[in-house]
Tab-separated table of C-alpha atoms and ligand atoms in Angstrom:
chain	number	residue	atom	x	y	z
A	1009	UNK	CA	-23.423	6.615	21.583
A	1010	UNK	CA	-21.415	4.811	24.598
A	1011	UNK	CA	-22.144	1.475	22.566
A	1012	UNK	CA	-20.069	2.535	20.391
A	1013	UNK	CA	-16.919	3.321	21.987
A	1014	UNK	CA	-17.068	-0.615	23.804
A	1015	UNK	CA	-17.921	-2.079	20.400
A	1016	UNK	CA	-15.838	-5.507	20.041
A	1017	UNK	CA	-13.560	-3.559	17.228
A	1018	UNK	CA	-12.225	-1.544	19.302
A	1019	UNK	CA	-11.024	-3.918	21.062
A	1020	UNK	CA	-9.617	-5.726	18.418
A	1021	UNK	CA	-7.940	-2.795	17.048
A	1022	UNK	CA	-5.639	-2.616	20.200
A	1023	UNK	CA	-4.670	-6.762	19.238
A	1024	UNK	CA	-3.560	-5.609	15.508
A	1025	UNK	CA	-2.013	-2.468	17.111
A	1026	UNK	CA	-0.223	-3.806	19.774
A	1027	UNK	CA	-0.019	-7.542	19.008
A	1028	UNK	CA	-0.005	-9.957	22.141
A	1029	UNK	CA	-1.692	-8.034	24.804
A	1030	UNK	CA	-3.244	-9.705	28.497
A	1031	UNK	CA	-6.427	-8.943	29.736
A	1032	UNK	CA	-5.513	-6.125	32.037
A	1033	UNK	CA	-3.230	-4.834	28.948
A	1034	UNK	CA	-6.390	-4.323	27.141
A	1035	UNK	CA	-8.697	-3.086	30.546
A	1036	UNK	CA	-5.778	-0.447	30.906
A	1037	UNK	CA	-5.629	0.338	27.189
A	1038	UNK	CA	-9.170	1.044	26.463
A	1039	UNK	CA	-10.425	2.016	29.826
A	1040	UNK	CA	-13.222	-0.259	29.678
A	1041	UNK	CA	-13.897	-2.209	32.979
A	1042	UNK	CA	-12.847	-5.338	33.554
A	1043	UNK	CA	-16.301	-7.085	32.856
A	1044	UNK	CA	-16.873	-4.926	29.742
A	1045	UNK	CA	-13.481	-6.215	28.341
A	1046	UNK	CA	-14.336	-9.927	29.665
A	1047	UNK	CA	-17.629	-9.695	27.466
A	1048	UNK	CA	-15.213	-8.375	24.260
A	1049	UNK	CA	-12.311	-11.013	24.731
A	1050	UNK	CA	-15.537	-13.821	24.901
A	1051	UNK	CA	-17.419	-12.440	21.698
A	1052	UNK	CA	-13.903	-12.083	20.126
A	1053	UNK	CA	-12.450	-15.201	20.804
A	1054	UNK	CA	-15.820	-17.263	20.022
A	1055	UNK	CA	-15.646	-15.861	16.688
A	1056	UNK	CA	-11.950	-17.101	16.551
A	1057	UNK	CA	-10.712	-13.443	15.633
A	1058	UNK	CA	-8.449	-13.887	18.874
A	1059	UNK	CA	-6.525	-16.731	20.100
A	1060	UNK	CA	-5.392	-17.659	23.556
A	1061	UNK	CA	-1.718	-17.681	23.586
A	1062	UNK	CA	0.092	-18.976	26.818
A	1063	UNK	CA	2.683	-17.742	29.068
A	1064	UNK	CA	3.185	-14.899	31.412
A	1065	UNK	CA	2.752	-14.723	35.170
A	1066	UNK	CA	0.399	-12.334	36.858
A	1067	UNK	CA	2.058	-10.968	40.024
A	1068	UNK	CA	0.582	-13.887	42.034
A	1069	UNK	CA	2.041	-16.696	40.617
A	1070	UNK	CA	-1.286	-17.382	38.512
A	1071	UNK	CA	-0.306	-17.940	35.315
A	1072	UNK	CA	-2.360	-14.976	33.225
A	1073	UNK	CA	-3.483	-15.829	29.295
A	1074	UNK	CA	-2.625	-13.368	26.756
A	1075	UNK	CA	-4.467	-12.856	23.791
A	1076	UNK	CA	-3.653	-11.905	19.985
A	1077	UNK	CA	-5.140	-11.645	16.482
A	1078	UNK	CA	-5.526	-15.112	14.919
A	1079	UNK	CA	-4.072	-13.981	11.747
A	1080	UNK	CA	-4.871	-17.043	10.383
A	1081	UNK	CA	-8.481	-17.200	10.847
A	1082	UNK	CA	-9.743	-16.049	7.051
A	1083	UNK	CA	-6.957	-14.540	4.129
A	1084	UNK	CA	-7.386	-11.565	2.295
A	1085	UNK	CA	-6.839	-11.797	-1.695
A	1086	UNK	CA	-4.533	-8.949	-3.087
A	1087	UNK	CA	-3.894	-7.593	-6.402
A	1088	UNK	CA	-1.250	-4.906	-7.007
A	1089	UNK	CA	-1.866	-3.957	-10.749
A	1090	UNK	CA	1.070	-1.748	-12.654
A	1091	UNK	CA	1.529	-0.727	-16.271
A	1092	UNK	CA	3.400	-3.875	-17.203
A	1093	UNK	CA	1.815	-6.667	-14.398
A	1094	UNK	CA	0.375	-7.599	-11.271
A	1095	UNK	CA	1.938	-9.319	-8.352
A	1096	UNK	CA	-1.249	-11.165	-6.809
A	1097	UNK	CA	-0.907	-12.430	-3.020
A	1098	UNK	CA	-2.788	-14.791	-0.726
A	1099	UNK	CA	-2.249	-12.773	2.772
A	1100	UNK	CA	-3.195	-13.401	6.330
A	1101	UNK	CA	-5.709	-11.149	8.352
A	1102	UNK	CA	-2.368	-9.068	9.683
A	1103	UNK	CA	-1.780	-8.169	5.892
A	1104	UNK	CA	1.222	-10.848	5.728
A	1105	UNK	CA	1.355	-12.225	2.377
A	1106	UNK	CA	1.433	-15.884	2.751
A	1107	UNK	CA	2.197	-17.170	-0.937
A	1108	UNK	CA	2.187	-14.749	-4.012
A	1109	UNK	CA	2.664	-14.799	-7.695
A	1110	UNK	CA	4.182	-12.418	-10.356
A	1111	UNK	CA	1.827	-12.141	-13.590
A	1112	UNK	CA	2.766	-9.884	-16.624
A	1113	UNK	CA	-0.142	-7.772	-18.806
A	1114	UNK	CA	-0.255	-4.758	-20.083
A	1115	UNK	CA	-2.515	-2.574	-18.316
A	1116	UNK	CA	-4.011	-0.294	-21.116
A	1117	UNK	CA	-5.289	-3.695	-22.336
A	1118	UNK	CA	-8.597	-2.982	-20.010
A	1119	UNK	CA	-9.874	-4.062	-17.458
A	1120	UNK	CA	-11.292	-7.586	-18.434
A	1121	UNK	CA	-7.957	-9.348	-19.682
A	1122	UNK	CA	-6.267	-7.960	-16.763
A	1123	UNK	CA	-8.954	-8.960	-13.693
A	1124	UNK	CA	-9.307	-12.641	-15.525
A	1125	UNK	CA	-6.045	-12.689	-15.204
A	1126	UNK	CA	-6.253	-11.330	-11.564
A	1127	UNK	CA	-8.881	-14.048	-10.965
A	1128	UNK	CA	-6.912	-17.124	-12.273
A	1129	UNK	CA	-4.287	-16.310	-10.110
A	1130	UNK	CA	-6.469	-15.928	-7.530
A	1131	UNK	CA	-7.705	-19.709	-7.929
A	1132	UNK	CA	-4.352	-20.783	-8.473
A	1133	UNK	CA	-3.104	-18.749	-4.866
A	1134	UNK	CA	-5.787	-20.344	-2.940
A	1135	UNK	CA	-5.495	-23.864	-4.659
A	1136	UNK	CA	-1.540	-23.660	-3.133
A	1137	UNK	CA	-3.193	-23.658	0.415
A	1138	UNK	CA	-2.167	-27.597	0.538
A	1139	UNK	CA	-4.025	-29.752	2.787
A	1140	UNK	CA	-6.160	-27.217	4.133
A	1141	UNK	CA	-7.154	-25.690	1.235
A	1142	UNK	CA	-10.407	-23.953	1.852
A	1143	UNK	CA	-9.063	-20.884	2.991
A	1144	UNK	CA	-12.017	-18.253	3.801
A	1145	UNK	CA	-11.844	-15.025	1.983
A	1146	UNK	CA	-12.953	-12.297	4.176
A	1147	UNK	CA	-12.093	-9.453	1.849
A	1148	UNK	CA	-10.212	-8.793	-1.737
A	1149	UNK	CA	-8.104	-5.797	-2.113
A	1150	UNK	CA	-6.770	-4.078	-5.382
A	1151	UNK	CA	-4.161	-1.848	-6.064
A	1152	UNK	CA	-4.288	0.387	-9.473
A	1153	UNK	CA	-1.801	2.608	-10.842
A	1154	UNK	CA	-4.238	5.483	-11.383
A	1155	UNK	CA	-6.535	7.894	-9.484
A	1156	UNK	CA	-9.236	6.411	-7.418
A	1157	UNK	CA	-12.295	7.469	-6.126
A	1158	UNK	CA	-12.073	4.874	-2.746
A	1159	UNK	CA	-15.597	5.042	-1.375
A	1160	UNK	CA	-17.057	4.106	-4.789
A	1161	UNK	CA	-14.246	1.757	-5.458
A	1162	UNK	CA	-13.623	3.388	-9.446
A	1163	UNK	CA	-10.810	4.365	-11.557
A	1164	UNK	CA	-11.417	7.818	-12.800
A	1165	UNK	CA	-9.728	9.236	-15.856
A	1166	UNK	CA	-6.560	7.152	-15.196
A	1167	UNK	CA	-4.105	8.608	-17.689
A	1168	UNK	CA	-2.523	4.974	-18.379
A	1169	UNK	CA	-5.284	2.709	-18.203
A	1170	UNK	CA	-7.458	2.773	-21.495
A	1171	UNK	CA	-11.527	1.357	-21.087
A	1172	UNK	CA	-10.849	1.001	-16.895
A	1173	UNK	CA	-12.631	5.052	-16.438
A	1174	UNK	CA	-15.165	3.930	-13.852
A	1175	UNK	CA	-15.032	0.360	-14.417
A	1176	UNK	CA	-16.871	-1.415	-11.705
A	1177	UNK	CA	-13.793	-3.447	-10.200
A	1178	UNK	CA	-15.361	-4.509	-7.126
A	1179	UNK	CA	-18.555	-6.295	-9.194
A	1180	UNK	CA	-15.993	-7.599	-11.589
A	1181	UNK	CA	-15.621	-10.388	-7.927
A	1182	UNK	CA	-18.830	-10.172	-6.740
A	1183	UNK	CA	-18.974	-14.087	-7.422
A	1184	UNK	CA	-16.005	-14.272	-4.639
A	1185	UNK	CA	-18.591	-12.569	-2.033
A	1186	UNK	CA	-15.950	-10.727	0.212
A	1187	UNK	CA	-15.901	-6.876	0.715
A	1188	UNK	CA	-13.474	-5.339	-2.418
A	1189	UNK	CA	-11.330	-2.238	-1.819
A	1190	UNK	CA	-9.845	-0.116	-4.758
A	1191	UNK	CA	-7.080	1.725	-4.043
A	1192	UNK	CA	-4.031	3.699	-5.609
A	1193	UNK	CA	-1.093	1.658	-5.674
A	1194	UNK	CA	1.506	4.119	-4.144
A	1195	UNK	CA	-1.391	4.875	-1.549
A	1196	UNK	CA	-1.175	1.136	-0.615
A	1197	UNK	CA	2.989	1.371	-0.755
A	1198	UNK	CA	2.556	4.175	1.489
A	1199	UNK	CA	0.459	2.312	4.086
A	1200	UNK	CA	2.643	-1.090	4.083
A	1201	UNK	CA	5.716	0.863	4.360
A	1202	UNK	CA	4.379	3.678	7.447
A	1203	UNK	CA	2.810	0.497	9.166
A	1204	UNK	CA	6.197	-1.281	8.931
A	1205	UNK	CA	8.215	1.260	10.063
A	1206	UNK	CA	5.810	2.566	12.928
A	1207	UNK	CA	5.967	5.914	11.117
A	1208	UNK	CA	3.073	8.397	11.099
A	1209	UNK	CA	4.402	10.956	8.602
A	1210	UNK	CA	5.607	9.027	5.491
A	1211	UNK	CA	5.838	9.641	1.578
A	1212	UNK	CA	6.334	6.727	-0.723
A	1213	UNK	CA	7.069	7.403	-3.894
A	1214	UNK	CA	6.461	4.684	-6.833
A	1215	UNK	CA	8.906	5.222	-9.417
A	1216	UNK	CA	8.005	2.093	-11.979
A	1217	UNK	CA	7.165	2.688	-15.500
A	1218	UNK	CA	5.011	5.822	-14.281
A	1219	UNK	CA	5.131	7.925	-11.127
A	1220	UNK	CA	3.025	8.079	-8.119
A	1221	UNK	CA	2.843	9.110	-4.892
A	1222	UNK	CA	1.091	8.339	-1.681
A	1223	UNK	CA	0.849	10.495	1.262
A	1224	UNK	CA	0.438	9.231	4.573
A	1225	UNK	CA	0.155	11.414	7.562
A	1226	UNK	CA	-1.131	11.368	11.207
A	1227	UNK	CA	-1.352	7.836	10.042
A	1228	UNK	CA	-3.830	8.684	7.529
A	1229	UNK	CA	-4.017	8.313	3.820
A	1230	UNK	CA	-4.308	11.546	2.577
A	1231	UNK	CA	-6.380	11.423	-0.675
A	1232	UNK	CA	-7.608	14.879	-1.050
A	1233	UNK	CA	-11.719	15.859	-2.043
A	1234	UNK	CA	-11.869	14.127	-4.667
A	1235	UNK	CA	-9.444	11.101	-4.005
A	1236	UNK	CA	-6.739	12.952	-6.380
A	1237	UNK	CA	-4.376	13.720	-3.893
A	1238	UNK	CA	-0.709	12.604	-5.023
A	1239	UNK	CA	-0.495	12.712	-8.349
A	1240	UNK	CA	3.362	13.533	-8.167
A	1241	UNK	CA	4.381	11.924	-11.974
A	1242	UNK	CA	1.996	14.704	-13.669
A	1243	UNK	CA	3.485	17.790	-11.585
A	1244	UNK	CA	5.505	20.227	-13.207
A	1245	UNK	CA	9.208	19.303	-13.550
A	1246	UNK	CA	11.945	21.879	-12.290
A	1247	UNK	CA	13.689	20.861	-15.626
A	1248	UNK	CA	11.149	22.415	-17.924
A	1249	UNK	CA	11.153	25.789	-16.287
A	1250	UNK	CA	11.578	28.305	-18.621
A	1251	UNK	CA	11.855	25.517	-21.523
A	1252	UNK	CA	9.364	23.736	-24.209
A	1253	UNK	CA	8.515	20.658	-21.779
A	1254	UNK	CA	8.887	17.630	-22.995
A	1255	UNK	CA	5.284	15.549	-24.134
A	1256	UNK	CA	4.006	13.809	-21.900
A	1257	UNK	CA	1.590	10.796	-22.239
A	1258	UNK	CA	-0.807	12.105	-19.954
A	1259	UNK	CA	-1.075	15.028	-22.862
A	1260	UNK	CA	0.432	17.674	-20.996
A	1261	UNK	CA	3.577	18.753	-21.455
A	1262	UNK	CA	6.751	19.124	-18.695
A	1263	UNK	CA	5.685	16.537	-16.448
A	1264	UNK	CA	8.276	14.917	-13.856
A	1265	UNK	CA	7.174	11.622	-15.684
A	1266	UNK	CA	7.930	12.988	-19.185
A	1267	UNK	CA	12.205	13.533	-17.323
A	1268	UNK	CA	12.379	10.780	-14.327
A	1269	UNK	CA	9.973	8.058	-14.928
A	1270	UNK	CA	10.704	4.306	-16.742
A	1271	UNK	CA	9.087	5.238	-19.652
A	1272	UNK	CA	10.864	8.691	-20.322
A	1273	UNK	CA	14.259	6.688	-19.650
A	1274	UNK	CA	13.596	4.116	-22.097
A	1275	UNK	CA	12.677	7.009	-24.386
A	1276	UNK	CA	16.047	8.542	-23.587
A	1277	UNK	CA	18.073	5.430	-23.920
A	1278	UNK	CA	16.575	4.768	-27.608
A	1279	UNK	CA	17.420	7.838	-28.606
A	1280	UNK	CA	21.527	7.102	-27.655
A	1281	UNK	CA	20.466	3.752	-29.293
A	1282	UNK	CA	20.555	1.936	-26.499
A	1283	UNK	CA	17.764	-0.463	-26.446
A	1284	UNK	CA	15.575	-0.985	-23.262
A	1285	UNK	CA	12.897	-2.612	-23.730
A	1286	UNK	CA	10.902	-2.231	-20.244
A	1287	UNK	CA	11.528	-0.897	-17.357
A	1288	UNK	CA	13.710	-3.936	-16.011
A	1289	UNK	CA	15.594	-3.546	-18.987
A	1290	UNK	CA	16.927	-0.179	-17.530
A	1291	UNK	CA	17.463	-1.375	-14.219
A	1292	UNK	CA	19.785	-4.300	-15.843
A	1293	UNK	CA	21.847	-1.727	-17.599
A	1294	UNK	CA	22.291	0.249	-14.542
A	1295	UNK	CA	23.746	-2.904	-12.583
A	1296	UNK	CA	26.206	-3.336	-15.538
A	1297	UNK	CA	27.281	0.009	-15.127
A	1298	UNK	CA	26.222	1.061	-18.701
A	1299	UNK	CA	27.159	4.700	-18.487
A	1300	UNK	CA	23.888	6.400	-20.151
A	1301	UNK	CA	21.901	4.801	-18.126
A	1302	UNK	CA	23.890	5.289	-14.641
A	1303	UNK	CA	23.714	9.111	-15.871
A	1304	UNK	CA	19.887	9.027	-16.626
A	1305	UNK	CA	18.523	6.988	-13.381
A	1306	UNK	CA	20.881	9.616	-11.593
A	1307	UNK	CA	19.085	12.535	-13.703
A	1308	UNK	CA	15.949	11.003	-12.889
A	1309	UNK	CA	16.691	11.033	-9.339
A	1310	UNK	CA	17.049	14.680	-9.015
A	1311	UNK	CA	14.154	15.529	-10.722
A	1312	UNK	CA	12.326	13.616	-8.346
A	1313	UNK	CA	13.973	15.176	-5.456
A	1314	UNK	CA	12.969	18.610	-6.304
A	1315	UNK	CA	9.486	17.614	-7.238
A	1316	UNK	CA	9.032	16.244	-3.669
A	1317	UNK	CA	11.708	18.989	-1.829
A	1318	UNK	CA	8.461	21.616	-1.938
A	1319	UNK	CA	6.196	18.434	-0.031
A	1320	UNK	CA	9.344	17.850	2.426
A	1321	UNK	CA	9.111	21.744	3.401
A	1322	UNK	CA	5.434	21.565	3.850
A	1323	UNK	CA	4.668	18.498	5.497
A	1324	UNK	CA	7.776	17.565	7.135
A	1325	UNK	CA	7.448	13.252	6.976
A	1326	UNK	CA	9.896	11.625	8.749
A	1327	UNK	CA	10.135	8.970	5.684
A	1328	UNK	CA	10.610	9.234	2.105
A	1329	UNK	CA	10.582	5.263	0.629
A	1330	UNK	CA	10.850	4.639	-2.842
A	1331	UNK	CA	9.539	1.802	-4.227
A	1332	UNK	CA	8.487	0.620	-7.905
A	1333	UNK	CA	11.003	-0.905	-10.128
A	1334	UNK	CA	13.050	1.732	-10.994
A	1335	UNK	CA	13.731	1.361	-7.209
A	1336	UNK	CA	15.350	-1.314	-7.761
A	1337	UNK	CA	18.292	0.671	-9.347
A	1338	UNK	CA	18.946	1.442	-4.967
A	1339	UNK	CA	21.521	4.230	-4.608
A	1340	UNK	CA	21.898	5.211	-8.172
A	1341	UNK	CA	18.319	6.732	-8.141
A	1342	UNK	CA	18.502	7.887	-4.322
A	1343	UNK	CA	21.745	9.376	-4.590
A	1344	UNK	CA	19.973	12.254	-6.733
A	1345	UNK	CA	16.414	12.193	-4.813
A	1346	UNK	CA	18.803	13.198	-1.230
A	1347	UNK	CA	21.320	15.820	-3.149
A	1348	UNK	CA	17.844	17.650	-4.121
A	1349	UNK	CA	15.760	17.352	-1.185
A	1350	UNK	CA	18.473	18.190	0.946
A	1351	UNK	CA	19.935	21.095	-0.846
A	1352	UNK	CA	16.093	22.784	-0.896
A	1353	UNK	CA	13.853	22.021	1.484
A	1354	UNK	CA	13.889	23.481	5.045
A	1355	UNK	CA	16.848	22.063	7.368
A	1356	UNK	CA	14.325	21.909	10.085
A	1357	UNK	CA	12.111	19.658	7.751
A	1358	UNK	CA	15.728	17.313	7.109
A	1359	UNK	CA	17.073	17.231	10.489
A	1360	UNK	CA	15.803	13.735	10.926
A	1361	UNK	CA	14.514	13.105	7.607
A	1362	UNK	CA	14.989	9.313	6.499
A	1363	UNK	CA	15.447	8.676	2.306
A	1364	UNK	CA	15.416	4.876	1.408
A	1365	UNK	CA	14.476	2.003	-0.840
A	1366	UNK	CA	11.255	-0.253	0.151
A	1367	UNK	CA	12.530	-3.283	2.253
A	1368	UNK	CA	9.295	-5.363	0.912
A	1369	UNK	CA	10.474	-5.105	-2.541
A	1370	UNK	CA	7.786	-6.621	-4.969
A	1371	UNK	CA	5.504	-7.244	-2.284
A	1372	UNK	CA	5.251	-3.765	-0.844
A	1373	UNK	CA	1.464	-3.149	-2.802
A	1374	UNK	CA	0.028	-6.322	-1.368
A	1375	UNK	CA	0.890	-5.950	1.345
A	1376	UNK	CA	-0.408	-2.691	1.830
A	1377	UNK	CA	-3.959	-3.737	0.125
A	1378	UNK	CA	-4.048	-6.331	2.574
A	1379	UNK	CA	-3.683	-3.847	5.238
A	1380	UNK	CA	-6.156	-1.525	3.933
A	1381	UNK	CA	-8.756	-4.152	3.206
A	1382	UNK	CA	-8.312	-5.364	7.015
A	1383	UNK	CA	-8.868	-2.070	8.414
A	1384	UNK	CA	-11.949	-1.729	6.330
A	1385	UNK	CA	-13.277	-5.566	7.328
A	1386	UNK	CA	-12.063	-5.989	10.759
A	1387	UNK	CA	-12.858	-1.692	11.417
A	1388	UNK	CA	-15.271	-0.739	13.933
A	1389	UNK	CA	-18.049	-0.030	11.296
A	1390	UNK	CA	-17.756	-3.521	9.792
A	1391	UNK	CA	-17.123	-5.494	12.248
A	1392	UNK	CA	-20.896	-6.293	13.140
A	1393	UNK	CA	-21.393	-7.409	9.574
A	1394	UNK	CA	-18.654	-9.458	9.303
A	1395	UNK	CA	-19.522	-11.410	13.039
A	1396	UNK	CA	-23.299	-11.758	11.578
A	1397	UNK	CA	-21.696	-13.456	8.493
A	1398	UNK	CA	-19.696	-15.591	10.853
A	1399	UNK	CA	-22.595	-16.803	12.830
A	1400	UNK	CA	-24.535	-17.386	8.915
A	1401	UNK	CA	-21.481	-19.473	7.808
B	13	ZN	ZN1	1.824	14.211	-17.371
């Protein structure tokens, strides 16, 4: 299938790759000829999914035109749902969020409170656009904190998230007509932050008021047979070895949620009577230098750290980023996650091993739906579809 391999999105994948790229740039990184690539720069740029940018001199003199996305051709709407709220984002086609909004609902209230929610803000997001204000939405991404099968786009069994078991999320904005994508909120952390960093081999881990992790590698999200892959909060923690686990909420007992996660601090701090009443809560007490709850984060920390030692020593990332809001506690919570992985996994696996706190902060999840979502809309299987909607519009 040659037509395949000089398809338009591959083309376009070296202008979100490599940003600003010249004509022969793009001849010499595809290895298409030059009339081949003249025939891909036309479709793309009469579609407006490239823009001319000027500047540069070939070697004659002739002033050569370089090319790059036109991130602002269409947005993409995010959604990056957690136990406690959503942070919902308006961002360009290169996943930038352009203008987002912090909502707060419980999750296990289901799925329609929450996504009207989601959908309000939404309106509101896209009603900010000022004078423009017609911004095209190309696709919608959402970010849960639970297990997700991706190619149907469902929650399944998500320990947290009462009446959302195969919800249909992407009908629930059907009206919106855009492409949805469900998918794992530390999966989407994962994505934002190995993008950012240019990293191939990352873990993120989401420490909020539950656990997760995403795994990517070769540049991949890994997600497993069944889309399970990752589930770090519900492992068995080091703690509990030999000991009656602690409960946890997923009903199994011993979890690394049930020792390190928000809830299982707050849980901790009531019991020294120390009130917290959500996960910010903790992180409030930590920056005060409350002593309990300096000790617990730090407690936390290594319990984390030996959960994900064993994953250092068998997949060797270059990256482990935390992020969540119990991130926000910084070195209190890392200090513990690097004593750990350091002290047990496999020096080799260390040597150039990188432990830190998400530089997006709040907006690591939309970010990294956006991302997602564009790979999936602006990918070499969905390109045609989206170029025939084009022409429709
Ligand atoms: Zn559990």
């Amino acid at each position: 299938m040659k037509d395949v391999r000089t398809h338009v999105g591959e083309v376009l994948a070296l202008f979100r790759e490599h940003g600003e790229l010249s004509r022969t740039d793009v001849i010499d990184l595809s290895g298409l000829s030059r009339s081949t690539v003249n025939q891909r720069l036309a479709a793309l740029h009469s579609a407006g999914l490239i823009e001319e940018i000027g500047g540069g001199e070939s070697t004659g003199g002739r002033p050569s035109s370089r090319f790059a996305l036109n991130r602002s051709r269409a947005v993409i709407l995010t959604a990056d749902i957690g136990a406690t709220g959503f942070v919902a984002a308006v961002c360009d086609l290169a996943g930038t969020p352009l203008r987002h909004t912090s909502v707060s609902v419980n999750v296990w209230d289901g799925p329609h409170p929450v996504l009207t929610a989601v959908d309000a803000a939404f309106d509101e997001l896209l009603a900010g656009g000022g004078a423009t204000g017609a911004d095209e939405v190309w696709g919608i991404g959402i970010g849960v904190p639970g297990p997700v099968e991706f190619a149907a786009g469902r929650v399944v069994n998500p320990p947290i998230m009462t009446g959302w078991d195969r919800f249909d999320i992407a009908g629930w904005f059907a009206a919106r007509r855009a492409p949805v994508v469900v998918e794992n909120d530390a999966n989407s952390r994962a994505v934002a932050e190995a993008r950012l960093r240019r990293h191939d081999n990352l873990i993120s881990l989401k420490v909020g008021t539950g656990i997760g992790s995403g795994l990517v590698f070769n540049s991949a999200i890994i997600r497993g047979g069944e889309g399970a892959a990752g589930d770090i909060g519900h492992t068995r923690a080091a703690v509990a070895d030999g000991a009656e686990g602690l409960p946890c909420r997923c009903g199994n007992v011993g979890c690394v949620e049930a020792y390190a996660s928000g809830w299982a601090i707050i849980r901790d701090l009531d019991a020294l009577g120390a009130h917290a009443g959500d996960v910010a809560a903790v992180v409030g007490l930590v920056r005060q230098g409350d002593l309990d709850a300096v000790r617990l984060v730090r407690q936390a920390g290594r319990v984390l750290g030996d959960a994900v030692a064993d994953l250092v020593s068998i997949l060797n990332p270059e990256t482990i980023v935390l992020s969540g809001q119990l991130a926000e506690c910084g070195e209190v919570l890392l200090s513990g996650v690097r004593e750990r992985v350091y002290q047990r996994s496999q020096p080799l696996a260390t040597r150039n091993l990188v432990i830190g706190v998400s530089e997006l902060g709040e907006v690591a999840g939309v970010t990294g739906l956006a991302l997602i979502t564009a790979d999936r809309i602006l990918g070499t299987d969905q390109i045609d579809e989206l170029l025939e909607r084009i022409d429709t519009v």
